[in-house]
mmCIF file of C-alpha atoms and ligand atoms in Angstrom:
data_model
loop_
_atom_site.group_PDB
_atom_site.id
_atom_site.type_symbol
_atom_site.label_atom_id
_atom_site.label_comp_id
_atom_site.label_asym_id
_atom_site.label_seq_id
_atom_site.Cartn_x
_atom_site.Cartn_y
_atom_site.Cartn_z
ATOM 1 C CA MET A 12 -7.530 107.094 10.715
ATOM 2 C CA THR A 13 -10.339 104.237 9.868
ATOM 3 C CA LEU A 14 -12.485 102.513 11.819
ATOM 4 C CA ALA A 15 -13.436 100.131 8.643
ATOM 5 C CA GLY A 16 -14.821 97.206 9.863
ATOM 6 C CA LYS A 17 -15.689 97.660 13.564
ATOM 7 C CA SER A 18 -18.768 98.056 14.970
ATOM 8 C CA ALA A 19 -19.601 101.370 17.366
ATOM 9 C CA ILE A 20 -22.800 101.311 20.172
ATOM 10 C CA ILE A 21 -23.117 104.855 21.306
ATOM 11 C CA THR A 22 -25.991 104.989 24.661
ATOM 12 C CA GLY A 23 -28.482 108.104 23.785
ATOM 13 C CA SER A 24 -27.800 108.853 20.306
ATOM 14 C CA ASN A 25 -30.208 110.189 19.637
ATOM 15 C CA SER A 26 -29.716 113.768 20.038
ATOM 16 C CA GLY A 27 -26.624 115.742 21.608
ATOM 17 C CA ILE A 28 -23.295 114.428 22.506
ATOM 18 C CA GLY A 29 -24.274 110.968 21.563
ATOM 19 C CA LEU A 30 -24.745 111.717 18.240
ATOM 20 C CA GLY A 31 -22.110 113.915 17.481
ATOM 21 C CA ILE A 32 -19.862 111.660 18.450
ATOM 22 C CA ALA A 33 -21.819 109.144 16.180
ATOM 23 C CA ARG A 34 -21.450 111.235 13.149
ATOM 24 C CA GLU A 35 -17.191 111.168 14.427
ATOM 25 C CA LEU A 36 -17.774 107.614 14.428
ATOM 26 C CA ALA A 37 -19.230 107.431 10.719
ATOM 27 C CA LYS A 38 -17.098 109.101 9.055
ATOM 28 C CA ALA A 39 -14.001 107.932 10.011
ATOM 29 C CA GLY A 40 -15.889 104.085 9.197
ATOM 30 C CA ALA A 41 -17.484 102.906 12.106
ATOM 31 C CA ASP A 42 -20.606 100.757 12.354
ATOM 32 C CA VAL A 43 -22.346 103.100 14.581
ATOM 33 C CA VAL A 44 -25.591 101.443 16.837
ATOM 34 C CA LEU A 45 -27.990 104.984 18.109
ATOM 35 C CA ASN A 46 -29.571 104.211 21.168
ATOM 36 C CA SER A 47 -32.024 105.520 22.958
ATOM 37 C CA PHE A 48 -35.995 105.099 24.799
ATOM 38 C CA THR A 49 -37.588 106.190 22.351
ATOM 39 C CA ASP A 50 -38.810 103.974 19.178
ATOM 40 C CA ARG A 51 -40.221 107.134 17.050
ATOM 41 C CA GLU A 52 -39.652 106.863 13.204
ATOM 42 C CA GLU A 53 -37.173 109.994 13.080
ATOM 43 C CA ASP A 54 -35.192 107.601 14.912
ATOM 44 C CA HIS A 55 -34.231 104.980 12.622
ATOM 45 C CA ALA A 56 -35.019 107.572 9.810
ATOM 46 C CA LEU A 57 -32.109 109.363 12.056
ATOM 47 C CA ALA A 58 -29.778 106.122 11.380
ATOM 48 C CA ALA A 59 -30.707 105.430 7.787
ATOM 49 C CA SER A 60 -29.490 109.605 6.963
ATOM 50 C CA ILE A 61 -25.624 108.815 8.804
ATOM 51 C CA ALA A 62 -25.753 105.430 6.713
ATOM 52 C CA GLU A 63 -26.640 107.394 3.525
ATOM 53 C CA GLU A 64 -23.936 110.180 3.993
ATOM 54 C CA PHE A 65 -20.474 108.401 5.703
ATOM 55 C CA GLY A 66 -21.963 104.837 3.556
ATOM 56 C CA VAL A 67 -21.496 102.675 7.028
ATOM 57 C CA GLY A 68 -23.688 100.380 8.453
ATOM 58 C CA ALA A 69 -26.246 102.859 10.921
ATOM 59 C CA ARG A 70 -29.450 101.461 12.807
ATOM 60 C CA TYR A 71 -31.237 102.040 15.943
ATOM 61 C CA ILE A 72 -32.200 100.076 19.239
ATOM 62 C CA LYS A 73 -34.601 101.465 21.504
ATOM 63 C CA ALA A 74 -33.168 100.339 24.990
ATOM 64 C CA ASP A 75 -34.606 102.132 28.671
ATOM 65 C CA MET A 76 -30.530 102.503 29.608
ATOM 66 C CA SER A 77 -32.613 103.323 33.385
ATOM 67 C CA LYS A 78 -33.670 99.220 33.441
ATOM 68 C CA GLY A 79 -30.021 97.281 34.171
ATOM 69 C CA ALA A 80 -31.688 94.474 31.583
ATOM 70 C CA GLU A 81 -32.219 96.169 28.531
ATOM 71 C CA CYS A 82 -29.129 97.796 28.943
ATOM 72 C CA ARG A 83 -27.587 94.575 28.689
ATOM 73 C CA ALA A 84 -30.075 93.634 26.058
ATOM 74 C CA LEU A 85 -29.513 96.701 23.947
ATOM 75 C CA ILE A 86 -25.937 95.160 24.301
ATOM 76 C CA GLU A 87 -26.711 91.334 22.308
ATOM 77 C CA THR A 88 -29.175 92.640 20.321
ATOM 78 C CA ALA A 89 -26.613 94.317 18.349
ATOM 79 C CA GLY A 90 -24.239 91.246 18.340
ATOM 80 C CA GLY A 91 -22.205 92.960 20.469
ATOM 81 C CA CYS A 92 -19.648 95.867 19.216
ATOM 82 C CA ASP A 93 -15.654 96.750 19.545
ATOM 83 C CA ILE A 94 -16.399 100.614 20.825
ATOM 84 C CA LEU A 95 -18.799 100.696 23.279
ATOM 85 C CA VAL A 96 -20.033 105.127 24.426
ATOM 86 C CA ASN A 97 -21.452 105.207 27.232
ATOM 87 C CA ASN A 98 -23.314 109.287 26.806
ATOM 88 C CA ALA A 99 -26.813 108.717 28.139
ATOM 89 C CA GLY A 100 -27.133 111.046 30.532
ATOM 90 C CA ILE A 101 -30.074 113.214 32.230
ATOM 91 C CA GLN A 102 -29.708 116.244 34.816
ATOM 92 C CA HIS A 103 -31.788 117.838 38.381
ATOM 93 C CA VAL A 104 -31.171 120.521 40.213
ATOM 94 C CA ALA A 105 -32.322 120.991 43.924
ATOM 95 C CA PRO A 106 -30.395 120.937 47.162
ATOM 96 C CA ILE A 107 -29.962 117.783 48.622
ATOM 97 C CA ASP A 108 -32.536 117.796 51.554
ATOM 98 C CA GLU A 109 -35.061 118.835 48.994
ATOM 99 C CA PHE A 110 -33.389 116.190 46.333
ATOM 100 C CA PRO A 111 -36.352 113.980 45.046
ATOM 101 C CA VAL A 112 -35.990 110.208 45.522
ATOM 102 C CA GLU A 113 -37.014 109.016 42.523
ATOM 103 C CA LYS A 114 -34.944 111.929 40.457
ATOM 104 C CA TRP A 115 -31.566 110.499 42.594
ATOM 105 C CA ASP A 116 -32.662 106.755 41.525
ATOM 106 C CA ALA A 117 -32.836 107.721 37.963
ATOM 107 C CA ILE A 118 -29.550 110.054 37.223
ATOM 108 C CA ILE A 119 -27.947 107.147 39.337
ATOM 109 C CA ALA A 120 -29.128 104.491 37.099
ATOM 110 C CA ILE A 121 -28.931 106.597 33.703
ATOM 111 C CA ASN A 122 -26.064 108.236 34.463
ATOM 112 C CA MET A 123 -23.975 105.634 35.721
ATOM 113 C CA ASN A 124 -25.520 102.222 36.124
ATOM 114 C CA SER A 125 -26.188 101.521 32.622
ATOM 115 C CA ALA A 126 -22.187 101.942 32.039
ATOM 116 C CA PHE A 127 -21.689 99.041 34.580
ATOM 117 C CA HIS A 128 -24.248 96.766 33.133
ATOM 118 C CA THR A 129 -23.054 98.190 28.898
ATOM 119 C CA MET A 130 -19.728 97.395 30.300
ATOM 120 C CA ALA A 131 -20.017 94.024 31.340
ATOM 121 C CA ALA A 132 -22.592 92.953 28.446
ATOM 122 C CA ALA A 133 -19.741 94.004 25.624
ATOM 123 C CA LEU A 134 -16.572 93.167 27.384
ATOM 124 C CA PRO A 135 -16.669 88.919 26.506
ATOM 125 C CA GLY A 136 -17.253 89.594 23.275
ATOM 126 C CA MET A 137 -14.819 92.437 22.970
ATOM 127 C CA ARG A 138 -12.062 90.122 24.156
ATOM 128 C CA ALA A 139 -13.513 87.262 22.087
ATOM 129 C CA ARG A 140 -12.734 89.739 19.217
ATOM 130 C CA GLY A 141 -9.012 91.294 20.408
ATOM 131 C CA TRP A 142 -9.724 94.747 20.437
ATOM 132 C CA GLY A 143 -11.809 97.127 22.266
ATOM 133 C CA ARG A 144 -12.806 100.242 23.055
ATOM 134 C CA ILE A 145 -14.640 101.806 26.018
ATOM 135 C CA VAL A 146 -15.344 105.529 25.887
ATOM 136 C CA ASN A 147 -17.462 106.710 29.223
ATOM 137 C CA ILE A 148 -18.769 110.461 28.866
ATOM 138 C CA ALA A 149 -18.335 111.592 31.878
ATOM 139 C CA SER A 150 -18.332 115.255 32.524
ATOM 140 C CA ALA A 151 -16.446 117.931 34.352
ATOM 141 C CA HIS A 152 -18.829 117.521 37.324
ATOM 142 C CA GLY A 153 -16.747 113.728 37.555
ATOM 143 C CA LEU A 154 -13.726 115.722 38.746
ATOM 144 C CA THR A 155 -15.742 118.700 40.533
ATOM 145 C CA ALA A 156 -18.375 119.530 42.512
ATOM 146 C CA SER A 157 -21.297 122.574 42.231
ATOM 147 C CA PRO A 158 -24.132 122.466 44.639
ATOM 148 C CA PHE A 159 -27.405 121.682 43.631
ATOM 149 C CA LYS A 160 -26.383 119.339 41.492
ATOM 150 C CA ALA A 161 -25.479 116.268 43.829
ATOM 151 C CA ALA A 162 -27.034 113.218 42.183
ATOM 152 C CA TYR A 163 -25.443 114.550 38.721
ATOM 153 C CA ILE A 164 -21.659 114.462 40.833
ATOM 154 C CA ALA A 165 -22.012 111.591 42.580
ATOM 155 C CA ALA A 166 -22.957 109.076 39.463
ATOM 156 C CA LYS A 167 -20.363 111.558 37.237
ATOM 157 C CA HIS A 168 -17.596 109.929 39.978
ATOM 158 C CA GLY A 169 -19.016 106.807 40.023
ATOM 159 C CA VAL A 170 -18.287 106.200 36.295
ATOM 160 C CA VAL A 171 -14.424 107.977 36.412
ATOM 161 C CA GLY A 172 -13.952 105.561 39.217
ATOM 162 C CA MET A 173 -15.912 102.281 37.662
ATOM 163 C CA SER A 174 -13.625 103.420 33.759
ATOM 164 C CA LYS A 175 -10.433 103.633 36.474
ATOM 165 C CA THR A 176 -11.532 99.785 37.498
ATOM 166 C CA VAL A 177 -12.304 98.030 33.926
ATOM 167 C CA ALA A 178 -8.825 99.582 32.671
ATOM 168 C CA LEU A 179 -7.195 97.660 35.334
ATOM 169 C CA GLU A 180 -8.571 94.258 34.719
ATOM 170 C CA THR A 181 -7.897 94.743 30.893
ATOM 171 C CA ALA A 182 -4.616 97.032 31.197
ATOM 172 C CA GLN A 183 -3.016 93.309 29.400
ATOM 173 C CA GLU A 184 -5.475 92.740 26.360
ATOM 174 C CA PRO A 185 -6.025 94.765 23.557
ATOM 175 C CA ILE A 186 -9.229 96.894 25.400
ATOM 176 C CA THR A 187 -9.669 100.554 26.907
ATOM 177 C CA CYS A 188 -11.475 102.230 28.871
ATOM 178 C CA ASN A 189 -10.500 105.216 29.808
ATOM 179 C CA ALA A 190 -13.773 109.292 30.618
ATOM 180 C CA ILE A 191 -13.885 112.311 28.825
ATOM 181 C CA CYS A 192 -14.710 115.125 30.999
ATOM 182 C CA PRO A 193 -16.146 117.561 28.887
ATOM 183 C CA GLY A 194 -17.298 120.993 30.330
ATOM 184 C CA TYR A 195 -20.199 123.545 28.820
ATOM 185 C CA VAL A 196 -21.226 122.113 25.993
ATOM 186 C CA LEU A 197 -23.521 124.002 22.469
ATOM 187 C CA THR A 198 -25.595 121.036 22.252
ATOM 188 C CA PRO A 199 -29.117 121.712 21.362
ATOM 189 C CA LEU A 200 -30.706 120.944 24.912
ATOM 190 C CA VAL A 201 -28.021 123.577 25.739
ATOM 191 C CA GLU A 202 -29.117 126.521 22.942
ATOM 192 C CA ALA A 203 -32.659 125.983 23.888
ATOM 193 C CA GLN A 204 -32.173 128.586 26.843
ATOM 194 C CA ILE A 205 -29.487 130.942 25.434
ATOM 195 C CA PRO A 206 -32.941 132.920 24.266
ATOM 196 C CA ASP A 207 -35.114 132.526 27.941
ATOM 197 C CA THR A 208 -31.887 133.442 30.063
ATOM 198 C CA MET A 209 -31.097 137.036 27.484
ATOM 199 C CA ARG A 210 -35.060 138.150 28.451
ATOM 200 C CA GLU A 211 -34.456 137.288 31.959
ATOM 201 C CA TYR A 212 -31.255 138.727 32.840
ATOM 202 C CA ASN A 213 -32.088 141.584 30.129
ATOM 203 C CA MET A 214 -28.480 140.157 27.916
ATOM 204 C CA SER A 215 -27.246 139.425 25.053
ATOM 205 C CA ARG A 216 -26.881 136.645 23.189
ATOM 206 C CA GLU A 217 -22.988 136.496 24.031
ATOM 207 C CA GLU A 218 -23.025 138.398 27.566
ATOM 208 C CA VAL A 219 -25.229 135.222 28.374
ATOM 209 C CA VAL A 220 -23.039 132.925 26.878
ATOM 210 C CA LYS A 221 -20.155 134.706 28.884
ATOM 211 C CA ASN A 222 -21.683 135.716 31.699
ATOM 212 C CA VAL A 223 -24.476 133.438 33.112
ATOM 213 C CA MET A 224 -23.216 130.514 31.018
ATOM 214 C CA LEU A 225 -19.547 129.507 30.863
ATOM 215 C CA THR A 226 -18.534 131.652 34.158
ATOM 216 C CA ARG A 227 -16.475 128.370 34.514
ATOM 217 C CA GLN A 228 -15.387 127.558 31.617
ATOM 218 C CA PRO A 229 -11.484 130.131 30.991
ATOM 219 C CA SER A 230 -11.812 130.237 27.603
ATOM 220 C CA LYS A 231 -16.006 131.313 27.358
ATOM 221 C CA GLU A 232 -16.288 129.337 24.348
ATOM 222 C CA PHE A 233 -18.544 126.715 24.809
ATOM 223 C CA ALA A 234 -17.488 122.690 23.086
ATOM 224 C CA THR A 235 -18.319 121.149 20.315
ATOM 225 C CA VAL A 236 -20.326 118.002 19.445
ATOM 226 C CA GLU A 237 -17.749 117.557 16.621
ATOM 227 C CA GLN A 238 -14.227 118.529 19.322
ATOM 228 C CA LEU A 239 -15.817 115.224 22.128
ATOM 229 C CA GLY A 240 -16.926 113.158 18.772
ATOM 230 C CA GLY A 241 -13.227 114.080 17.268
ATOM 231 C CA THR A 242 -11.997 112.980 20.865
ATOM 232 C CA THR A 243 -13.492 109.690 21.041
ATOM 233 C CA VAL A 244 -12.217 108.957 17.155
ATOM 234 C CA PHE A 245 -8.751 109.561 18.871
ATOM 235 C CA LEU A 246 -8.991 107.639 21.713
ATOM 236 C CA CYS A 247 -10.647 104.299 19.954
ATOM 237 C CA SER A 248 -7.175 105.346 17.760
ATOM 238 C CA ASP A 249 -3.771 103.136 17.982
ATOM 239 C CA ALA A 250 -1.932 106.632 19.072
ATOM 240 C CA ALA A 251 -4.393 105.872 22.362
ATOM 241 C CA ALA A 252 -3.153 102.023 22.391
ATOM 242 C CA GLN A 253 -1.216 103.241 25.746
ATOM 243 C CA ILE A 254 -3.831 105.488 26.871
ATOM 244 C CA THR A 255 -5.995 103.684 29.421
ATOM 245 C CA GLY A 256 -7.955 104.625 33.299
ATOM 246 C CA THR A 257 -7.794 108.048 33.224
ATOM 247 C CA THR A 258 -9.557 111.292 31.990
ATOM 248 C CA ILE A 259 -9.465 113.634 28.836
ATOM 249 C CA SER A 260 -10.779 117.311 29.419
ATOM 250 C CA VAL A 261 -12.676 119.175 26.724
ATOM 251 C CA ASP A 262 -13.505 121.690 29.411
ATOM 252 C CA GLY A 263 -12.152 125.302 27.693
ATOM 253 C CA GLY A 264 -9.401 124.825 31.311
ATOM 254 C CA TRP A 265 -12.705 124.420 33.558
ATOM 255 C CA THR A 266 -10.824 121.785 35.796
ATOM 256 C CA ALA A 267 -7.334 124.226 35.452
ATOM 257 C CA LEU A 268 -8.772 126.430 37.832
HETATM 258 P P1 NAD B 10 -29.112 115.848 25.029
HETATM 259 O O1 NAD B 10 -30.545 115.639 26.223
HETATM 260 O O2 NAD B 10 -29.141 116.005 24.201
HETATM 261 O O3 NAD B 10 -28.924 113.776 25.381
HETATM 262 C C1 NAD B 10 -29.081 112.719 26.489
HETATM 263 C C2 NAD B 10 -29.092 111.859 24.867
HETATM 264 O O4 NAD B 10 -29.237 110.666 26.045
HETATM 265 C C3 NAD B 10 -30.243 111.625 24.590
HETATM 266 O O5 NAD B 10 -29.801 111.029 23.142
HETATM 267 C C4 NAD B 10 -31.698 110.927 25.622
HETATM 268 O O6 NAD B 10 -32.660 110.187 24.662
HETATM 269 C C5 NAD B 10 -31.033 109.791 26.043
HETATM 270 N N1 NAD B 10 -31.280 109.799 27.277
HETATM 271 C C6 NAD B 10 -31.840 110.175 27.939
HETATM 272 N N2 NAD B 10 -32.822 109.355 29.036
HETATM 273 C C7 NAD B 10 -31.850 108.082 28.293
HETATM 274 C C8 NAD B 10 -32.701 106.574 28.548
HETATM 275 N N3 NAD B 10 -33.094 106.563 29.790
HETATM 276 N N4 NAD B 10 -32.808 106.038 28.418
HETATM 277 C C9 NAD B 10 -31.785 105.941 26.664
HETATM 278 N N5 NAD B 10 -31.766 106.898 27.215
HETATM 279 C C10 NAD B 10 -31.252 107.816 27.331
HETATM 280 O O7 NAD B 10 -27.580 115.898 26.537
HETATM 281 P P2 NAD B 10 -26.896 116.037 26.339
HETATM 282 O O8 NAD B 10 -26.242 117.514 26.678
HETATM 283 O O9 NAD B 10 -26.339 115.283 25.022
HETATM 284 O O10 NAD B 10 -25.841 114.974 26.807
HETATM 285 C C11 NAD B 10 -24.782 113.951 26.593
HETATM 286 C C12 NAD B 10 -24.213 113.344 27.823
HETATM 287 O O11 NAD B 10 -23.016 113.893 28.022
HETATM 288 C C13 NAD B 10 -25.018 113.553 29.270
HETATM 289 O O12 NAD B 10 -24.359 111.933 30.152
HETATM 290 C C14 NAD B 10 -24.083 114.358 30.429
HETATM 291 O O13 NAD B 10 -24.587 114.062 31.617
HETATM 292 C C15 NAD B 10 -23.388 114.918 29.169
HETATM 293 N N6 NAD B 10 -22.288 115.655 29.128
HETATM 294 C C16 NAD B 10 -22.836 117.077 28.897
HETATM 295 C C17 NAD B 10 -22.842 118.010 28.690
HETATM 296 C C18 NAD B 10 -23.246 119.415 28.376
HETATM 297 O O14 NAD B 10 -22.909 120.841 28.180
HETATM 298 N N7 NAD B 10 -24.126 119.235 27.529
HETATM 299 C C19 NAD B 10 -21.777 118.491 29.170
HETATM 300 C C20 NAD B 10 -20.778 117.604 29.856
HETATM 301 C C21 NAD B 10 -20.715 116.500 30.462
#
């Protein structure tokens, strides 16, 4: 599988799943644009290290995905892209009658509205070049619900629905649009919660993972960022040219329950 000559923009990619996807796309030969809302030396160094490791073009562009104009500017500054991965996301947990309005607005903006803006900005360039792949990182919570996550679940269901619409609007073009729905993924953020939870419940690492974190993930294993990157690369392959408007769950059986 080679993506040499293709350019990819991955939103929210200076850590976690986005970074894992960027690395797998670069490994497959794509030039990559990393993004987040910060503009630190280490953000640019991360892009440089990917360029060196995989021998591809890689750069970092700061853009705040909570702001529509910055979402669109990211695509413009990058000069468009062949592959767009909407991955930036945040979470907040609270019952709906106590859910802070500013958290609701931020989650809807970053997790859902940003995909509207980046897709709208990227599609004309994909059409002009005659090829495009859009991969939206939703969640098992784009297909199911849990209490206390109203904004996240609304946004992720929205992303799944929006992906179907864009797939229909591009169905007769060499462009596809799909959503990946991960279950629990072992990212640095999740890893960092394990020691505290071990202390809180007086449990071993294995018990915390199986009995606390992965209660709804039948495999009792985390998905990995490499697996999500590999799924993204597959969706960019010729084998996936007729896969559009659908979801791929990478959730260890969560949504089969
Ligand atoms: P993470 O916190 O490691 O990564 C989130 C990324 O988004 C970071 O790079 C962060 O800098 C960026 N980001 C946050 N706010 C931003 C903003 N305003 N503008 C630009 N970038 C911004 O988390 P993650 O676990 O890697 O999550 C990545 C995506 O995967 C999210 O959409 C999340 O909802 C989804 N997801 C994660 C899991 C999981 O278990 N980790 C499961 C299902 C879905």
